[in-house]
mmCIF file of C-alpha atoms in Angstrom:
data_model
loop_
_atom_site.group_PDB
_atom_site.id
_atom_site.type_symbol
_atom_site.label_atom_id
_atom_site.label_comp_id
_atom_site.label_asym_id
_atom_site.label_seq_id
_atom_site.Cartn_x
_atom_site.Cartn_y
_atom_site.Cartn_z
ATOM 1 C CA UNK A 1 -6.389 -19.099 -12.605
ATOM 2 C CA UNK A 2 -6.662 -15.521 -12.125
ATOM 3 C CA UNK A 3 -3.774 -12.938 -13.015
ATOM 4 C CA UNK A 4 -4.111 -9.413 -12.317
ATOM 5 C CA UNK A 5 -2.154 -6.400 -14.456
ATOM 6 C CA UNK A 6 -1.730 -3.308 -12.235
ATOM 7 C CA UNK A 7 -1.240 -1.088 -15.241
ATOM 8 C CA UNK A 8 0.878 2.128 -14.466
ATOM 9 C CA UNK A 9 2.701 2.187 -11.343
ATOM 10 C CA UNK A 10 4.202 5.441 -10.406
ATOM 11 C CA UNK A 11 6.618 4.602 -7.440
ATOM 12 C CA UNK A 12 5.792 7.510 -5.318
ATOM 13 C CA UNK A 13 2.249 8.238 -5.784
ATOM 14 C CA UNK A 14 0.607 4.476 -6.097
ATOM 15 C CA UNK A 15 2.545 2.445 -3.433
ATOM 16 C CA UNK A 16 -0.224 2.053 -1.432
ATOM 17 C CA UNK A 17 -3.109 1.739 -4.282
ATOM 18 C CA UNK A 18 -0.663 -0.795 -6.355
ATOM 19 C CA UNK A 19 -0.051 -2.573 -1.973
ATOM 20 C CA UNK A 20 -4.104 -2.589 -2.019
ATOM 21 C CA UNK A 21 -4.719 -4.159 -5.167
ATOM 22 C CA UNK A 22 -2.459 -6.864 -4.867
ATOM 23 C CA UNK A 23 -3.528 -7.666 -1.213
ATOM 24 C CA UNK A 24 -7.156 -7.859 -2.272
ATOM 25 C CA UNK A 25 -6.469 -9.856 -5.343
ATOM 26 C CA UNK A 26 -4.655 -12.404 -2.997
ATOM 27 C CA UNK A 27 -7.285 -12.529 -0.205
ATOM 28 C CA UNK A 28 -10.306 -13.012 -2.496
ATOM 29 C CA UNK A 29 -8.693 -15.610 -4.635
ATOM 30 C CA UNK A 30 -6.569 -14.651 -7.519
ATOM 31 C CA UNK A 31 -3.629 -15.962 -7.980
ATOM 32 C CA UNK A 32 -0.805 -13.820 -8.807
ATOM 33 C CA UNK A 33 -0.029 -9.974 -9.973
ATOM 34 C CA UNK A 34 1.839 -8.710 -12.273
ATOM 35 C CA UNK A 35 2.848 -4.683 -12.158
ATOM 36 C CA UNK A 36 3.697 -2.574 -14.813
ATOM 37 C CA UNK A 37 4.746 1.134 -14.857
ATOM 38 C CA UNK A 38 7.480 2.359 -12.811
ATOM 39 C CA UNK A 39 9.747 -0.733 -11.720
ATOM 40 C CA UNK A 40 9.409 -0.980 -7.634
ATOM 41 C CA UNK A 41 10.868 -3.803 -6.574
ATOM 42 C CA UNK A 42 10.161 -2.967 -3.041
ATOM 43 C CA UNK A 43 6.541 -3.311 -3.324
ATOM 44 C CA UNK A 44 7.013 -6.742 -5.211
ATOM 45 C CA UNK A 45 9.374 -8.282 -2.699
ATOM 46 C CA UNK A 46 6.489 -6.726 -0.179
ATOM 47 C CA UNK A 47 3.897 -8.759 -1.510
ATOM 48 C CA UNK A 48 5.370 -12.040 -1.708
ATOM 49 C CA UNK A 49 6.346 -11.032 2.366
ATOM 50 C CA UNK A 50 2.553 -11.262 2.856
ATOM 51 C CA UNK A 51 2.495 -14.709 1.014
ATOM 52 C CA UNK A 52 4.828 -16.210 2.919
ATOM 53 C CA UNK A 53 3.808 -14.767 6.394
ATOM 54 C CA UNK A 54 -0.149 -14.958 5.636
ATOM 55 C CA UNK A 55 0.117 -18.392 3.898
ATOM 56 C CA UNK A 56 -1.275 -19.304 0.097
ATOM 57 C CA UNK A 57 0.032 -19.130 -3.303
ATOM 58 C CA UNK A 58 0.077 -15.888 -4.533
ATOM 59 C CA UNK A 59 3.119 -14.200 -6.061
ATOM 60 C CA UNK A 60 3.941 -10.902 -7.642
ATOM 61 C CA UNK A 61 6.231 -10.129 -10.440
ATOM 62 C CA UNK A 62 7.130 -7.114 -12.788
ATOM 63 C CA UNK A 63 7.023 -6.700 -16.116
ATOM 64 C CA UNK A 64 8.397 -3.671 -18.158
ATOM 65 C CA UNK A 65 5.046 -3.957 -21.109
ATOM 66 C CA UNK A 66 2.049 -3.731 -20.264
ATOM 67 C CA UNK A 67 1.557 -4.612 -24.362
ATOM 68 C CA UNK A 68 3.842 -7.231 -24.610
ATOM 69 C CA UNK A 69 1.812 -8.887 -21.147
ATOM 70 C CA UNK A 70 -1.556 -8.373 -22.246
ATOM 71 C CA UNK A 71 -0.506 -9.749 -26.018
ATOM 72 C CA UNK A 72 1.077 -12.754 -25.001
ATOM 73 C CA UNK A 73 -1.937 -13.542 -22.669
ATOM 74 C CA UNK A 74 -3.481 -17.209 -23.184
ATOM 75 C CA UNK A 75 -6.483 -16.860 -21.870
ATOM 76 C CA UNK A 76 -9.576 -13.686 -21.072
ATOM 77 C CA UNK A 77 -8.931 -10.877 -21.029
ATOM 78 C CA UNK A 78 -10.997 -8.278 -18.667
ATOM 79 C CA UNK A 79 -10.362 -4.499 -18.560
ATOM 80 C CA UNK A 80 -12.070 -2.826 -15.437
ATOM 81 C CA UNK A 81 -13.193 0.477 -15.883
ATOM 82 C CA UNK A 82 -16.104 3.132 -14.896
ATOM 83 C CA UNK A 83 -16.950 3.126 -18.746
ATOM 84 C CA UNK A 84 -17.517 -0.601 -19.379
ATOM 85 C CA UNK A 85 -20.506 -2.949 -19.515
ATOM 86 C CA UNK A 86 -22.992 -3.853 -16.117
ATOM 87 C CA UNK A 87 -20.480 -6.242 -13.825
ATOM 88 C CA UNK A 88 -23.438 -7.716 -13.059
ATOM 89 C CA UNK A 89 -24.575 -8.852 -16.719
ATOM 90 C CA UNK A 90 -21.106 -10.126 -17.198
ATOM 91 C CA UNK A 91 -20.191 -11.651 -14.396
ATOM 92 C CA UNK A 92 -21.898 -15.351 -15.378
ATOM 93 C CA UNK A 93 -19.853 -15.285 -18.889
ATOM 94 C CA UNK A 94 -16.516 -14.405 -17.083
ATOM 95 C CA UNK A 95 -16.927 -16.774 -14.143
ATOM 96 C CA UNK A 96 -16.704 -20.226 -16.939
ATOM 97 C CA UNK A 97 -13.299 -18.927 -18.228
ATOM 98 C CA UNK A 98 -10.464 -20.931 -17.320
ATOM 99 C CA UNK A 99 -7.751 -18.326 -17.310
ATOM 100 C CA UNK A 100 -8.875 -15.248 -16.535
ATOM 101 C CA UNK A 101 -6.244 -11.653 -16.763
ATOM 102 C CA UNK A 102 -7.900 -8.606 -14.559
ATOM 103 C CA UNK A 103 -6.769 -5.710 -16.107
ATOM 104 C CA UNK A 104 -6.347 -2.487 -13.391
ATOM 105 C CA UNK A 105 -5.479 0.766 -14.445
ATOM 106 C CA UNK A 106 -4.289 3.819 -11.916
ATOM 107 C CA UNK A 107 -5.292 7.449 -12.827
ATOM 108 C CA UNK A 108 -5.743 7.338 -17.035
ATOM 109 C CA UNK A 109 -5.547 4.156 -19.322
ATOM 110 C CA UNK A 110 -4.287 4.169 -22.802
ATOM 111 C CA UNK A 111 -7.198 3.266 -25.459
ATOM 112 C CA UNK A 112 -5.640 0.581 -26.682
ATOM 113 C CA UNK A 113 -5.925 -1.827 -23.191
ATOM 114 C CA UNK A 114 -9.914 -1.095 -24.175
ATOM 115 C CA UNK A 115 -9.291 -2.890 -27.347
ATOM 116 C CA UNK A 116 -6.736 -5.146 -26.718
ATOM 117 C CA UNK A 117 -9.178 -6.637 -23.956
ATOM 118 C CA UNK A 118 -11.894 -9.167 -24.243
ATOM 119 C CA UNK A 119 -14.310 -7.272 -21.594
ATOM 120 C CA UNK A 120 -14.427 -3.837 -20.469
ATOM 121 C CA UNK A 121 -16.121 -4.100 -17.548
ATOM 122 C CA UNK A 122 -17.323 -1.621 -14.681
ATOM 123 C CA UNK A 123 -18.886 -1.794 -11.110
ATOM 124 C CA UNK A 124 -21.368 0.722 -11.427
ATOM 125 C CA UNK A 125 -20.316 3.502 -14.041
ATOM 126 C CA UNK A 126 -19.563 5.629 -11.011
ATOM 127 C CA UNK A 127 -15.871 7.017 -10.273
ATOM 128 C CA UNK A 128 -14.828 5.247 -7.320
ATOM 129 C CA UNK A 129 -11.821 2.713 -6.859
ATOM 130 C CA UNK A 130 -9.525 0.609 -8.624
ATOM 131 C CA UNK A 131 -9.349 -1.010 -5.654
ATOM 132 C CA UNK A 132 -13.366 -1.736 -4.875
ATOM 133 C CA UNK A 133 -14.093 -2.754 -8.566
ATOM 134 C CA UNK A 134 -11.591 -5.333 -8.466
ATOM 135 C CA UNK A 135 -12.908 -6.812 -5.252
ATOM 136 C CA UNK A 136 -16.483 -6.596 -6.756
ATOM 137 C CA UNK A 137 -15.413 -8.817 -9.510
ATOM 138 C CA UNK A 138 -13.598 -11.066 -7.991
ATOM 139 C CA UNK A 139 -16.792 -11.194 -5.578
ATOM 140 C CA UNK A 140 -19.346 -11.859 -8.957
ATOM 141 C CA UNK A 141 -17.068 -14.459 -10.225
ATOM 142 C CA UNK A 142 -15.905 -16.238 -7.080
ATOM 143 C CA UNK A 143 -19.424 -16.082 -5.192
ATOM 144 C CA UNK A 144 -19.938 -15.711 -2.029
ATOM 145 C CA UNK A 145 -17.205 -18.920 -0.653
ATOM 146 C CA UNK A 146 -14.342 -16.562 -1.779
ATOM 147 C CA UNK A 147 -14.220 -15.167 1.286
ATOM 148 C CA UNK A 148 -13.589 -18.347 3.130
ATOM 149 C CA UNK A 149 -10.646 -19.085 0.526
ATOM 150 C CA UNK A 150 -7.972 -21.404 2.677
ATOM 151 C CA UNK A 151 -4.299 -20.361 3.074
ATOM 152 C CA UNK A 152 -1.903 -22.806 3.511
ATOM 153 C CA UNK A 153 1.279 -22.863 5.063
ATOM 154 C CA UNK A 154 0.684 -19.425 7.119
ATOM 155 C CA UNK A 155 2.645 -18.526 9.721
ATOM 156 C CA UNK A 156 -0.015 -16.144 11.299
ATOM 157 C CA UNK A 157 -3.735 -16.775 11.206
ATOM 158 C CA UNK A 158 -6.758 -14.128 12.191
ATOM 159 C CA UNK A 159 -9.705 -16.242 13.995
ATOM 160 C CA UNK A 160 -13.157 -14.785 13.755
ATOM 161 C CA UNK A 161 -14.008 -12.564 16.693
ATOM 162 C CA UNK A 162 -17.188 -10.536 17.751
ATOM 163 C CA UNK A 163 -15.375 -7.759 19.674
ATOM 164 C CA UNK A 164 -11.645 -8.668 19.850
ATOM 165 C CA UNK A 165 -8.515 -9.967 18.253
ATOM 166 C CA UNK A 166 -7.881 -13.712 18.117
ATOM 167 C CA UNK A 167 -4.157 -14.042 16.179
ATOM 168 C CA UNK A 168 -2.347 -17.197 16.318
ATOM 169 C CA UNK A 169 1.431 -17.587 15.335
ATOM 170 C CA UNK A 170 2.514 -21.003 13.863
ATOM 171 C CA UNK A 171 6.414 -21.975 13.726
ATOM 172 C CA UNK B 1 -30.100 4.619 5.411
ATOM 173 C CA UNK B 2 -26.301 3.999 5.613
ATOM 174 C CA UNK B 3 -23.185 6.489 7.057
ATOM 175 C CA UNK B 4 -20.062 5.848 7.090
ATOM 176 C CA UNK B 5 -17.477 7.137 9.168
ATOM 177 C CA UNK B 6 -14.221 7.180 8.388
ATOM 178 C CA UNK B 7 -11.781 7.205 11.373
ATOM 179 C CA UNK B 8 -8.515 8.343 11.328
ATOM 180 C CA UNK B 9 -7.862 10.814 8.594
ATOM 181 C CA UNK B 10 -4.634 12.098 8.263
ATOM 182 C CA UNK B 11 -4.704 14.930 5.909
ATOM 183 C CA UNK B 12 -1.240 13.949 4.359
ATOM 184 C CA UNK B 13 -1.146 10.502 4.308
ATOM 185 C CA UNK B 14 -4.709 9.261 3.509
ATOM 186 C CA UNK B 15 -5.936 12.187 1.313
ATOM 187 C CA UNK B 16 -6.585 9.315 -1.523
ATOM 188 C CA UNK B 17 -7.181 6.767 0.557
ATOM 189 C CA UNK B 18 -10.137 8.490 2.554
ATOM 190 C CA UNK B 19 -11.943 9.873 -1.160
ATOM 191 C CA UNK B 20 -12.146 6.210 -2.442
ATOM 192 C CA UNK B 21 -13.287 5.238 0.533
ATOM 193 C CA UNK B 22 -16.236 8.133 -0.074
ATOM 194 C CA UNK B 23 -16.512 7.372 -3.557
ATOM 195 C CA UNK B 24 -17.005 3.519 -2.980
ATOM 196 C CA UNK B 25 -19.798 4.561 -0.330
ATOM 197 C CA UNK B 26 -21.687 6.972 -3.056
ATOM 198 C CA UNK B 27 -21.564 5.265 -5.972
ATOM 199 C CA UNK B 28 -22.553 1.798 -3.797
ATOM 200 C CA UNK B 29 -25.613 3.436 -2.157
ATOM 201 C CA UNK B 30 -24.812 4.798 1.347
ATOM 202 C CA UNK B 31 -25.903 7.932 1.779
ATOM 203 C CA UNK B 32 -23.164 10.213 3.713
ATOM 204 C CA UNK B 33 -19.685 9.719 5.004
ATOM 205 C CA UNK B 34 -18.255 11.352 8.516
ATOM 206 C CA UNK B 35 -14.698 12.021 8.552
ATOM 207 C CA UNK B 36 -13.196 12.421 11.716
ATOM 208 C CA UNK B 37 -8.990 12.692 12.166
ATOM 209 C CA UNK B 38 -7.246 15.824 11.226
ATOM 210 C CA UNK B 39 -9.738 18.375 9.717
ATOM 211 C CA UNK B 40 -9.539 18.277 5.963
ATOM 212 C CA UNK B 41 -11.952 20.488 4.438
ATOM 213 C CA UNK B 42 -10.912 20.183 0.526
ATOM 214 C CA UNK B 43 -11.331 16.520 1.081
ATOM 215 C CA UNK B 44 -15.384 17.367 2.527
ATOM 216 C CA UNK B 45 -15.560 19.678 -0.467
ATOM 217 C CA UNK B 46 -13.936 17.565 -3.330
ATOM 218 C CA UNK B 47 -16.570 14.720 -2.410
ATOM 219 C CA UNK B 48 -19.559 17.029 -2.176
ATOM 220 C CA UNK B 49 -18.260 18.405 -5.528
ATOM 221 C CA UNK B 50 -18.235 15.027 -7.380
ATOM 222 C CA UNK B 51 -22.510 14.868 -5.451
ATOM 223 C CA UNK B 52 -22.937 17.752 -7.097
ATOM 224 C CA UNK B 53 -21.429 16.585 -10.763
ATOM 225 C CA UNK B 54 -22.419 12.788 -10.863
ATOM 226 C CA UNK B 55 -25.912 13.485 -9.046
ATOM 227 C CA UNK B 56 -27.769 12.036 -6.232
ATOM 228 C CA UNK B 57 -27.689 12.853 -2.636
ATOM 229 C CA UNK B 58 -24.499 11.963 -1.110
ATOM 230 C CA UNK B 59 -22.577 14.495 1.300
ATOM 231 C CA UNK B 60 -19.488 14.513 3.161
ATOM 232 C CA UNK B 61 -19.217 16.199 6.477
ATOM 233 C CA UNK B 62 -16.607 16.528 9.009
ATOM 234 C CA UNK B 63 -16.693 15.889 13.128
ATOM 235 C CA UNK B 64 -13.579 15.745 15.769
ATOM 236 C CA UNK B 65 -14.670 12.778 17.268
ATOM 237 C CA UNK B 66 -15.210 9.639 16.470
ATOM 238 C CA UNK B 67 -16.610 8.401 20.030
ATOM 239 C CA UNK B 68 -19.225 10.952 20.092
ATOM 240 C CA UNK B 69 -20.508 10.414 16.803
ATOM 241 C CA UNK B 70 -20.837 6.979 17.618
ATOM 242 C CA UNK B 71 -22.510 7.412 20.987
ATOM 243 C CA UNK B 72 -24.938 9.360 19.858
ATOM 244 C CA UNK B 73 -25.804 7.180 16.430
ATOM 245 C CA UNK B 74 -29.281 5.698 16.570
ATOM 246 C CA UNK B 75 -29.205 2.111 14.677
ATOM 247 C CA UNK B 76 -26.882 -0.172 14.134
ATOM 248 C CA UNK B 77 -22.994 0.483 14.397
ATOM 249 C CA UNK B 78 -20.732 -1.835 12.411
ATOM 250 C CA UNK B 79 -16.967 -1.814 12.519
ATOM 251 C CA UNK B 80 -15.184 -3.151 9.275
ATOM 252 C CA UNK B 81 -12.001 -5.156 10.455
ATOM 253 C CA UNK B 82 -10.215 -7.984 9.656
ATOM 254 C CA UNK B 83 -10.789 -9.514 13.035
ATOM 255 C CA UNK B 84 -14.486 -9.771 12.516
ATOM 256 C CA UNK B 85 -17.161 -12.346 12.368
ATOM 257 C CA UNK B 86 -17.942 -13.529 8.234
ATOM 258 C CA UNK B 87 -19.279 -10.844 6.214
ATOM 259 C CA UNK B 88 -21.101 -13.617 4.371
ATOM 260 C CA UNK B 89 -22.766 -14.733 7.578
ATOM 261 C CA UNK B 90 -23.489 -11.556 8.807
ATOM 262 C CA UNK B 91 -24.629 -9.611 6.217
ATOM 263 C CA UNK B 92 -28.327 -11.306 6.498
ATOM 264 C CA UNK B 93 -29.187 -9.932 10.057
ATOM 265 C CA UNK B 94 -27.430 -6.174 9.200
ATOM 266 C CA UNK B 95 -29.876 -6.297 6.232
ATOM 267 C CA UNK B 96 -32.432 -5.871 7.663
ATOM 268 C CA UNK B 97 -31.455 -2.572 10.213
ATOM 269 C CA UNK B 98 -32.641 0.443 9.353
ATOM 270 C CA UNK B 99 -30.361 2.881 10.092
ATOM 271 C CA UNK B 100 -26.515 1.542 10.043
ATOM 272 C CA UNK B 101 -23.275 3.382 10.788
ATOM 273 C CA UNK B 102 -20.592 1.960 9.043
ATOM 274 C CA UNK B 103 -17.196 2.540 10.896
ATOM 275 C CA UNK B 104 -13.852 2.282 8.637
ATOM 276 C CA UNK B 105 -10.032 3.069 9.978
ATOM 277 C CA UNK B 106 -7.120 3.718 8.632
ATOM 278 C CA UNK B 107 -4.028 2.294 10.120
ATOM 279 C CA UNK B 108 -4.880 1.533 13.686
ATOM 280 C CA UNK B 109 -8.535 1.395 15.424
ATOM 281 C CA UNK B 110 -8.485 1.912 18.909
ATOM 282 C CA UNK B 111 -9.773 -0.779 21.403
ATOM 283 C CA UNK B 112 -13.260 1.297 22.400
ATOM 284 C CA UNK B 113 -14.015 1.021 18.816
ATOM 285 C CA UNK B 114 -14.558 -2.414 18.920
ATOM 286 C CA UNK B 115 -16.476 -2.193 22.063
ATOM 287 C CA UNK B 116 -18.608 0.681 21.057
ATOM 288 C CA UNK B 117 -20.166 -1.141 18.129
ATOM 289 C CA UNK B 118 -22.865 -4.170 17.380
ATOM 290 C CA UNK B 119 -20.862 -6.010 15.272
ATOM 291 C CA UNK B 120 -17.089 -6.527 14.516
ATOM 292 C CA UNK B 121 -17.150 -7.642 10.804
ATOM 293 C CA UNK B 122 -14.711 -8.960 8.641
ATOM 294 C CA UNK B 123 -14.497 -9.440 4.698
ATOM 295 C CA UNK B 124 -12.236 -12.440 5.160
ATOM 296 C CA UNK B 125 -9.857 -12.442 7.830
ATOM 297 C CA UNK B 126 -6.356 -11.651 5.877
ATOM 298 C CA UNK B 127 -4.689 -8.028 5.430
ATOM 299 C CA UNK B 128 -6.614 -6.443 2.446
ATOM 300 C CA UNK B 129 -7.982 -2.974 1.580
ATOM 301 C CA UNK B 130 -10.422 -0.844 4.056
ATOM 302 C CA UNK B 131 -11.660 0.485 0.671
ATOM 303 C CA UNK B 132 -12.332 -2.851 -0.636
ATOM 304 C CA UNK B 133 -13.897 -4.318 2.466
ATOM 305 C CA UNK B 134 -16.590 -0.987 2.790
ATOM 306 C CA UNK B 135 -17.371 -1.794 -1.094
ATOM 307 C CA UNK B 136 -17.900 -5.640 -0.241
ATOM 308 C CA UNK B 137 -20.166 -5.011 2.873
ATOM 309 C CA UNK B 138 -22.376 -2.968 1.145
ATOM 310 C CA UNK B 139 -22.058 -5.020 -1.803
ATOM 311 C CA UNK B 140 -23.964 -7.959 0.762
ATOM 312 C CA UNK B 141 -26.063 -5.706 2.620
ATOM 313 C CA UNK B 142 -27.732 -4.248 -0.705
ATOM 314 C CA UNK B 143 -27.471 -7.189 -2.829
ATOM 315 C CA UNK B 144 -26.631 -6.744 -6.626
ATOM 316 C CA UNK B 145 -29.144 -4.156 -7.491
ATOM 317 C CA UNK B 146 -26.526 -1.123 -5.540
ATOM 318 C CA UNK B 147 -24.616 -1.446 -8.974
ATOM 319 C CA UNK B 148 -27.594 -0.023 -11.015
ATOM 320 C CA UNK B 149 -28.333 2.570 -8.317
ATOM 321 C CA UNK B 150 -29.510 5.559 -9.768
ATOM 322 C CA UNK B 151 -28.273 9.371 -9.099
ATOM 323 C CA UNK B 152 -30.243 11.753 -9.867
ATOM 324 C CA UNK B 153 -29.844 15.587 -11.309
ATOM 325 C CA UNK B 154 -26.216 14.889 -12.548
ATOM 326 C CA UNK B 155 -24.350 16.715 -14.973
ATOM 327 C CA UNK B 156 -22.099 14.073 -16.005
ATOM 328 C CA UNK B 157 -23.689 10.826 -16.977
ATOM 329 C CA UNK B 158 -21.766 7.653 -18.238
ATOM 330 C CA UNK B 159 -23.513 5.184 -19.964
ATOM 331 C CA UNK B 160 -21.931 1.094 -20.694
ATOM 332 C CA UNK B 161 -19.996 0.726 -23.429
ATOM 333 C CA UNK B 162 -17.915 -2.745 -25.072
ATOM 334 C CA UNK B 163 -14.724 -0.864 -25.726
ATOM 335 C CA UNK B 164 -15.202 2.841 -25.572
ATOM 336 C CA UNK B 165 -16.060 5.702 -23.455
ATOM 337 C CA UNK B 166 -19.424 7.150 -23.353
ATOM 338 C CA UNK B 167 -20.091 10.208 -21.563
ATOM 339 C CA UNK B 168 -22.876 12.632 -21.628
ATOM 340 C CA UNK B 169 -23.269 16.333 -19.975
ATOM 341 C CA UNK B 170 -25.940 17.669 -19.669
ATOM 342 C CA UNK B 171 -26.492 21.407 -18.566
#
């Protein structure tokens, strides 16, 4: 089971970043978000939309503590960030965890989420994307059949196409 | 050798979108992005300032149209959307091209687009993030050594750390 923390929301600025997280968490297999920051419960209520429409399990929620979420935490703890350790050296310890929390920051993250996690861990110690590293690690611990993750109970489904759209609505 | 074009900028609206999307292609080893759209020359500049600060020898440029940039490409034009074919089964055969033109939209891509290039690919075929997708094609086209690409003359460096932040200038 994989929960990701979007740590940080700011209504206005990170609708769309905090949108993009969650939608790439739920298409390459984790299993549920949890935001913190500013409370939007527009985005929330957005996400589950995409649940039910797009099929699959995944859910969003809110929490008001990013401290109280990441302390009460059963399970790993992983803190992605430009100044962590190689994804790629820690990918194979990460992967064997049963219950795994993704830890996403927007623009600066207090010090203490680098302590208060098990792994800090970047995708290349380049500044790019919140957005890209967590798809990279969901990539290194999934493997490659992540991206042919089933969704049940969808009311629209995308078939594979080499130059068009194939989209078929179910009742 | 790998471009990317980025279709669709609005200036307003994808200002942050459209620099991650840059960022994921530098710091994942392609090797210049196109931006076509509205003209936004801070965006050009802000990317070719972080080339100039975190090294190596990526650069942003600007062109007003997307159809004659890819016309005249020589190599292989892919289009990132969710109504692909399987990155995972694709990715093998791109490999191997030589030149490749990566095309990534924002909202919506028109029709010719899909037409115009060799292959229509998908990082699984549910809504997610054109950031994310760009960072998991290149992710499968260069294999898990792009994460310890190199970038050379920078002024900045960051080097791993377990919990902290490590960063070095150098003049």
């Amino acid at each position: 089971m994989i929960t990701i923390l979007r740590m940080g929301h700011r209504k206005d600025r990170d609708h769309r970043a905090s949108m993009h997280v969650a939608l790439v968490g739920r298409a390459l297999g984790a299993d549920r978000i949890i935001f913190c920051g500013e409370q939007d419960d527009a985005l929330v209520e957005r996400v589950n939309g995409i649940s039910r429409k797009w099929g699959g399990n995944f859910s969003a929620s809110y929490s008001q503590s990013y401290r109280k979420t990441l302390r009460h935490f059963k399970g790993t703890k992983v803190h992605l960030t430009m100044y962590g350790e190689p994804l790629e050296k820690k990918a194979g310890e990460v992967r064997k965890k049963r219950q795994i929390l993704v830890a996403v920051g927007s623009e600066k993250v207090p010090r203490d989420v680098y302590e208060m996690c098990d792994y800090n861990i970047a995708a290349t110690n380049q500044p790019h994307s919140e957005i890209a590293a967590l798809a990279l690690f969901l990539r290194e611990c999934k493997g490659q059949k992540t991206y042919a993750k089933k969704f049940p109970r969808a009311k629209v489904r995308v078939f594979p196409s080499k130059n068009g759209k194939c989209v078929k609505s179910y009742k």
